[in-house]
Amino acid sequence: MAAPRSVSERWLRDGLLAFFFFLHVFSSAAGTEEGAVTAEFDVRPGGMVHSFSKSLGDYECTFTYAAQGGTNEQWQMSVGVSEDSSLFSCSVWRPQGKSYLFFTQFEAKVKGAKIEYGGAFSAAAARGQSDVPLKEEEFHVTETTVSHREGKFRSELSKLVIVARTAHDEL
């Protein structure tokens, strides 16, 4: 994924990201399950590859990872579809902020949509702290995945965010 070329492109991308994250949190808190769904799961160390998936209608997000050190951590996954069904979003994060696990690999994959924005963070916003993005060389984004870059990823992960365009057509 190419980096935004200008401040206005970066502002638009960040604004879109913030809007859909807010949509996930608000819809989940309001109990709306048709627009967004949030689920908790444990990220387990031990070096084994694990996956967690959540679907919403025709769309699915799968988080696959391997981690070492520490004990299980509670994480959350939110998936949502925009009101006009043109965008699907997926957020995976540790609500407490920074993860203390050592990730050896990660991948977030969407089905049914093509990624327009994908971001990975070493710390998630919590307790007055801001998100801390990974360096661009640590991960890569394709049409359907956000994943670690072998040999470049520094093993710190606390949040992944995807906003993807669906194949939805207006009649």
PDB file of C-alpha atoms in Angstrom:
ATOM      1  CA  MET A   1       0.000   0.000   0.000  1.00  0.00           C
ATOM      2  CA  ALA A   2       1.401   3.335  -0.981  1.00  0.00           C
ATOM      3  CA  ALA A   3       1.715   6.019   1.667  1.00  0.00           C
ATOM      4  CA  PRO A   4      -0.571   9.039   1.309  1.00  0.00           C
ATOM      5  CA  ARG A   5       1.074  11.632  -0.924  1.00  0.00           C
ATOM      6  CA  SER A   6      -0.190  14.716   0.840  1.00  0.00           C
ATOM      7  CA  VAL A   7      -1.420  15.991   4.159  1.00  0.00           C
ATOM      8  CA  SER A   8      -4.998  16.096   2.801  1.00  0.00           C
ATOM      9  CA  GLU A   9      -4.823  12.427   1.721  1.00  0.00           C
ATOM     10  CA  ARG A  10      -3.455  11.459   5.147  1.00  0.00           C
ATOM     11  CA  TRP A  11      -6.206  13.506   6.851  1.00  0.00           C
ATOM     12  CA  LEU A  12      -8.885  11.809   4.718  1.00  0.00           C
ATOM     13  CA  ARG A  13      -7.501   8.330   5.432  1.00  0.00           C
ATOM     14  CA  ASP A  14      -7.172   8.987   9.176  1.00  0.00           C
ATOM     15  CA  GLY A  15     -10.644  10.565   9.300  1.00  0.00           C
ATOM     16  CA  LEU A  16     -12.203   7.570   7.558  1.00  0.00           C
ATOM     17  CA  LEU A  17     -10.405   5.227   9.910  1.00  0.00           C
ATOM     18  CA  ALA A  18     -11.549   7.133  12.997  1.00  0.00           C
ATOM     19  CA  PHE A  19     -15.137   7.266  11.721  1.00  0.00           C
ATOM     20  CA  PHE A  20     -15.381   3.516  11.219  1.00  0.00           C
ATOM     21  CA  PHE A  21     -13.688   2.738  14.506  1.00  0.00           C
ATOM     22  CA  PHE A  22     -16.207   5.012  16.252  1.00  0.00           C
ATOM     23  CA  LEU A  23     -19.014   3.309  14.311  1.00  0.00           C
ATOM     24  CA  HIS A  24     -17.840  -0.108  15.604  1.00  0.00           C
ATOM     25  CA  VAL A  25     -17.591   0.994  19.210  1.00  0.00           C
ATOM     26  CA  PHE A  26     -20.864   2.963  19.228  1.00  0.00           C
ATOM     27  CA  SER A  27     -22.868   0.268  17.442  1.00  0.00           C
ATOM     28  CA  SER A  28     -21.515  -2.455  19.705  1.00  0.00           C
ATOM     29  CA  ALA A  29     -22.207  -0.440  22.840  1.00  0.00           C
ATOM     30  CA  ALA A  30     -25.740   0.287  21.636  1.00  0.00           C
ATOM     31  CA  GLY A  31     -26.330  -3.418  21.042  1.00  0.00           C
ATOM     32  CA  THR A  32     -26.750  -3.029  17.280  1.00  0.00           C
ATOM     33  CA  GLU A  33     -25.648  -6.260  15.705  1.00  0.00           C
ATOM     34  CA  GLU A  34     -26.602  -5.600  12.112  1.00  0.00           C
ATOM     35  CA  GLY A  35     -24.023  -2.793  11.595  1.00  0.00           C
ATOM     36  CA  ALA A  36     -21.183  -3.946  13.849  1.00  0.00           C
ATOM     37  CA  VAL A  37     -20.230  -6.855  16.086  1.00  0.00           C
ATOM     38  CA  THR A  38     -17.507  -7.008  18.743  1.00  0.00           C
ATOM     39  CA  ALA A  39     -16.173 -10.221  20.276  1.00  0.00           C
ATOM     40  CA  GLU A  40     -13.512 -10.958  22.898  1.00  0.00           C
ATOM     41  CA  PHE A  41     -10.894 -13.668  22.477  1.00  0.00           C
ATOM     42  CA  ASP A  42      -7.631 -14.758  24.082  1.00  0.00           C
ATOM     43  CA  VAL A  43      -4.289 -14.266  22.353  1.00  0.00           C
ATOM     44  CA  ARG A  44      -2.262 -17.241  23.539  1.00  0.00           C
ATOM     45  CA  PRO A  45       1.531 -17.437  23.659  1.00  0.00           C
ATOM     46  CA  GLY A  46       3.479 -20.651  23.113  1.00  0.00           C
ATOM     47  CA  GLY A  47       4.687 -20.244  19.540  1.00  0.00           C
ATOM     48  CA  MET A  48       1.763 -22.101  17.951  1.00  0.00           C
ATOM     49  CA  VAL A  49      -0.216 -20.497  15.125  1.00  0.00           C
ATOM     50  CA  HIS A  50      -3.757 -19.534  16.219  1.00  0.00           C
ATOM     51  CA  SER A  51      -6.647 -17.869  14.400  1.00  0.00           C
ATOM     52  CA  PHE A  52      -9.803 -16.015  15.378  1.00  0.00           C
ATOM     53  CA  SER A  53     -12.549 -15.062  12.894  1.00  0.00           C
ATOM     54  CA  LYS A  54     -15.685 -12.973  12.935  1.00  0.00           C
ATOM     55  CA  SER A  55     -18.266 -12.685  10.145  1.00  0.00           C
ATOM     56  CA  LEU A  56     -20.936 -10.142   9.416  1.00  0.00           C
ATOM     57  CA  GLY A  57     -23.232 -10.924   6.501  1.00  0.00           C
ATOM     58  CA  ASP A  58     -21.156 -11.727   3.420  1.00  0.00           C
ATOM     59  CA  TYR A  59     -17.913 -10.465   4.969  1.00  0.00           C
ATOM     60  CA  GLU A  60     -15.347 -12.061   7.248  1.00  0.00           C
ATOM     61  CA  CYS A  61     -12.193 -11.016   9.080  1.00  0.00           C
ATOM     62  CA  THR A  62      -9.625 -13.550  10.304  1.00  0.00           C
ATOM     63  CA  PHE A  63      -6.695 -12.726  12.605  1.00  0.00           C
ATOM     64  CA  THR A  64      -3.901 -15.328  12.508  1.00  0.00           C
ATOM     65  CA  TYR A  65      -0.817 -15.050  14.721  1.00  0.00           C
ATOM     66  CA  ALA A  66       1.943 -16.769  16.670  1.00  0.00           C
ATOM     67  CA  ALA A  67       3.301 -15.249  19.890  1.00  0.00           C
ATOM     68  CA  GLN A  68       5.760 -16.070  22.677  1.00  0.00           C
ATOM     69  CA  GLY A  69       6.184 -15.119  26.332  1.00  0.00           C
ATOM     70  CA  GLY A  70       3.834 -14.151  29.126  1.00  0.00           C
ATOM     71  CA  THR A  71       0.329 -15.493  29.600  1.00  0.00           C
ATOM     72  CA  ASN A  72      -2.934 -15.232  27.686  1.00  0.00           C
ATOM     73  CA  GLU A  73      -4.095 -11.687  26.911  1.00  0.00           C
ATOM     74  CA  GLN A  74      -7.682 -10.627  26.306  1.00  0.00           C
ATOM     75  CA  TRP A  75      -8.135  -8.992  22.893  1.00  0.00           C
ATOM     76  CA  GLN A  76     -11.173  -7.842  20.915  1.00  0.00           C
ATOM     77  CA  MET A  77     -12.251  -7.976  17.291  1.00  0.00           C
ATOM     78  CA  SER A  78     -14.877  -5.648  15.846  1.00  0.00           C
ATOM     79  CA  VAL A  79     -16.311  -6.029  12.361  1.00  0.00           C
ATOM     80  CA  GLY A  80     -18.751  -3.611  10.786  1.00  0.00           C
ATOM     81  CA  VAL A  81     -20.483  -2.690   7.570  1.00  0.00           C
ATOM     82  CA  SER A  82     -21.308   0.892   6.617  1.00  0.00           C
ATOM     83  CA  GLU A  83     -24.960   1.880   6.336  1.00  0.00           C
ATOM     84  CA  ASP A  84     -24.807   1.808   2.537  1.00  0.00           C
ATOM     85  CA  SER A  85     -22.893  -1.540   2.605  1.00  0.00           C
ATOM     86  CA  SER A  86     -20.032  -0.057   0.573  1.00  0.00           C
ATOM     87  CA  LEU A  87     -17.372  -0.487   3.280  1.00  0.00           C
ATOM     88  CA  PHE A  88     -16.433  -3.323   5.619  1.00  0.00           C
ATOM     89  CA  SER A  89     -14.099  -2.718   8.519  1.00  0.00           C
ATOM     90  CA  CYS A  90     -12.227  -4.918  10.938  1.00  0.00           C
ATOM     91  CA  SER A  91     -10.345  -3.862  14.058  1.00  0.00           C
ATOM     92  CA  VAL A  92      -8.318  -6.221  16.260  1.00  0.00           C
ATOM     93  CA  TRP A  93      -6.800  -4.826  19.440  1.00  0.00           C
ATOM     94  CA  ARG A  94      -5.789  -5.250  23.056  1.00  0.00           C
ATOM     95  CA  PRO A  95      -8.144  -3.000  25.093  1.00  0.00           C
ATOM     96  CA  GLN A  96      -5.522  -2.507  27.832  1.00  0.00           C
ATOM     97  CA  GLY A  97      -3.235  -0.798  25.304  1.00  0.00           C
ATOM     98  CA  LYS A  98       0.181  -2.349  24.859  1.00  0.00           C
ATOM     99  CA  SER A  99       0.634  -6.086  24.474  1.00  0.00           C
ATOM    100  CA  TYR A 100       3.526  -7.679  26.340  1.00  0.00           C
ATOM    101  CA  LEU A 101       3.662 -10.707  24.060  1.00  0.00           C
ATOM    102  CA  PHE A 102       6.425 -11.214  21.502  1.00  0.00           C
ATOM    103  CA  PHE A 103       4.682 -11.802  18.147  1.00  0.00           C
ATOM    104  CA  THR A 104       6.594 -13.908  15.651  1.00  0.00           C
ATOM    105  CA  GLN A 105       3.965 -13.436  12.924  1.00  0.00           C
ATOM    106  CA  PHE A 106       0.559 -11.906  12.245  1.00  0.00           C
ATOM    107  CA  GLU A 107      -1.981 -11.587   9.466  1.00  0.00           C
ATOM    108  CA  ALA A 108      -5.443 -10.052   9.309  1.00  0.00           C
ATOM    109  CA  LYS A 109      -7.384 -11.199   6.264  1.00  0.00           C
ATOM    110  CA  VAL A 110     -10.743 -10.041   4.928  1.00  0.00           C
ATOM    111  CA  LYS A 111     -13.109 -11.982   2.673  1.00  0.00           C
ATOM    112  CA  GLY A 112     -15.721 -10.325   0.479  1.00  0.00           C
ATOM    113  CA  ALA A 113     -14.013  -6.926   0.226  1.00  0.00           C
ATOM    114  CA  LYS A 114     -10.783  -5.255  -0.976  1.00  0.00           C
ATOM    115  CA  ILE A 115      -8.640  -3.321   1.491  1.00  0.00           C
ATOM    116  CA  GLU A 116      -8.469   0.451   1.013  1.00  0.00           C
ATOM    117  CA  TYR A 117      -6.641   1.151   4.287  1.00  0.00           C
ATOM    118  CA  GLY A 118      -4.709  -1.177   6.562  1.00  0.00           C
ATOM    119  CA  GLY A 119      -2.796  -0.188   9.668  1.00  0.00           C
ATOM    120  CA  ALA A 120      -0.794  -1.982  12.356  1.00  0.00           C
ATOM    121  CA  PHE A 121       0.162  -0.562  15.747  1.00  0.00           C
ATOM    122  CA  SER A 122       2.632  -1.487  18.495  1.00  0.00           C
ATOM    123  CA  ALA A 123       0.384   0.160  21.123  1.00  0.00           C
ATOM    124  CA  ALA A 124      -3.370   0.752  21.124  1.00  0.00           C
ATOM    125  CA  ALA A 125      -4.913   3.897  22.570  1.00  0.00           C
ATOM    126  CA  ALA A 126      -5.797   3.325  26.244  1.00  0.00           C
ATOM    127  CA  ARG A 127      -5.650   5.210  29.524  1.00  0.00           C
ATOM    128  CA  GLY A 128      -4.920   8.558  27.885  1.00  0.00           C
ATOM    129  CA  GLN A 129      -2.226   7.145  25.588  1.00  0.00           C
ATOM    130  CA  SER A 130      -2.381   7.340  21.781  1.00  0.00           C
ATOM    131  CA  ASP A 131      -2.016   4.617  19.166  1.00  0.00           C
ATOM    132  CA  VAL A 132       1.603   3.992  18.174  1.00  0.00           C
ATOM    133  CA  PRO A 133       1.830   2.866  14.527  1.00  0.00           C
ATOM    134  CA  LEU A 134       4.344   0.301  13.333  1.00  0.00           C
ATOM    135  CA  LYS A 135       6.919   1.591  10.874  1.00  0.00           C
ATOM    136  CA  GLU A 136       5.795   1.064   7.278  1.00  0.00           C
ATOM    137  CA  GLU A 137       8.648  -1.382   6.635  1.00  0.00           C
ATOM    138  CA  GLU A 138       7.399  -3.697   9.437  1.00  0.00           C
ATOM    139  CA  PHE A 139       4.167  -4.751   7.698  1.00  0.00           C
ATOM    140  CA  HIS A 140       2.574  -4.847   4.274  1.00  0.00           C
ATOM    141  CA  VAL A 141      -0.933  -4.480   2.912  1.00  0.00           C
ATOM    142  CA  THR A 142      -2.424  -6.342  -0.056  1.00  0.00           C
ATOM    143  CA  GLU A 143      -5.971  -6.328  -1.441  1.00  0.00           C
ATOM    144  CA  THR A 144      -7.071  -8.768   1.275  1.00  0.00           C
ATOM    145  CA  THR A 145      -4.416  -8.868   4.029  1.00  0.00           C
ATOM    146  CA  VAL A 146      -2.387  -6.850   6.493  1.00  0.00           C
ATOM    147  CA  SER A 147       0.595  -8.911   7.656  1.00  0.00           C
ATOM    148  CA  HIS A 148       4.079  -8.794   9.150  1.00  0.00           C
ATOM    149  CA  ARG A 149       7.135  -8.374   6.943  1.00  0.00           C
ATOM    150  CA  GLU A 150       9.560 -11.229   7.486  1.00  0.00           C
ATOM    151  CA  GLY A 151      12.853  -9.936   8.883  1.00  0.00           C
ATOM    152  CA  LYS A 152      11.529  -6.379   9.391  1.00  0.00           C
ATOM    153  CA  PHE A 153       8.731  -6.817  11.968  1.00  0.00           C
ATOM    154  CA  ARG A 154       9.988  -5.983  15.482  1.00  0.00           C
ATOM    155  CA  SER A 155       7.543  -8.381  17.201  1.00  0.00           C
ATOM    156  CA  GLU A 156       5.397  -5.695  18.886  1.00  0.00           C
ATOM    157  CA  LEU A 157       1.691  -5.716  18.028  1.00  0.00           C
ATOM    158  CA  SER A 158      -1.313  -4.339  19.901  1.00  0.00           C
ATOM    159  CA  LYS A 159      -3.783  -3.321  17.188  1.00  0.00           C
ATOM    160  CA  LEU A 160      -4.721  -3.885  13.533  1.00  0.00           C
ATOM    161  CA  VAL A 161      -7.258  -1.850  11.560  1.00  0.00           C
ATOM    162  CA  ILE A 162      -8.701  -2.541   8.103  1.00  0.00           C
ATOM    163  CA  VAL A 163     -11.188  -0.548   6.039  1.00  0.00           C
ATOM    164  CA  ALA A 164     -12.185  -2.393   2.861  1.00  0.00           C
ATOM    165  CA  ARG A 165     -14.456  -1.614  -0.078  1.00  0.00           C
ATOM    166  CA  THR A 166     -17.159  -4.189  -0.710  1.00  0.00           C
ATOM    167  CA  ALA A 167     -18.422  -5.336  -4.098  1.00  0.00           C
ATOM    168  CA  HIS A 168     -21.830  -3.887  -3.163  1.00  0.00           C
ATOM    169  CA  ASP A 169     -23.701  -2.381  -6.120  1.00  0.00           C
ATOM    170  CA  GLU A 170     -26.692  -0.060  -5.916  1.00  0.00           C
ATOM    171  CA  LEU A 171     -29.698  -1.206  -7.935  1.00  0.00           C
TER     172      LEU A 171
END
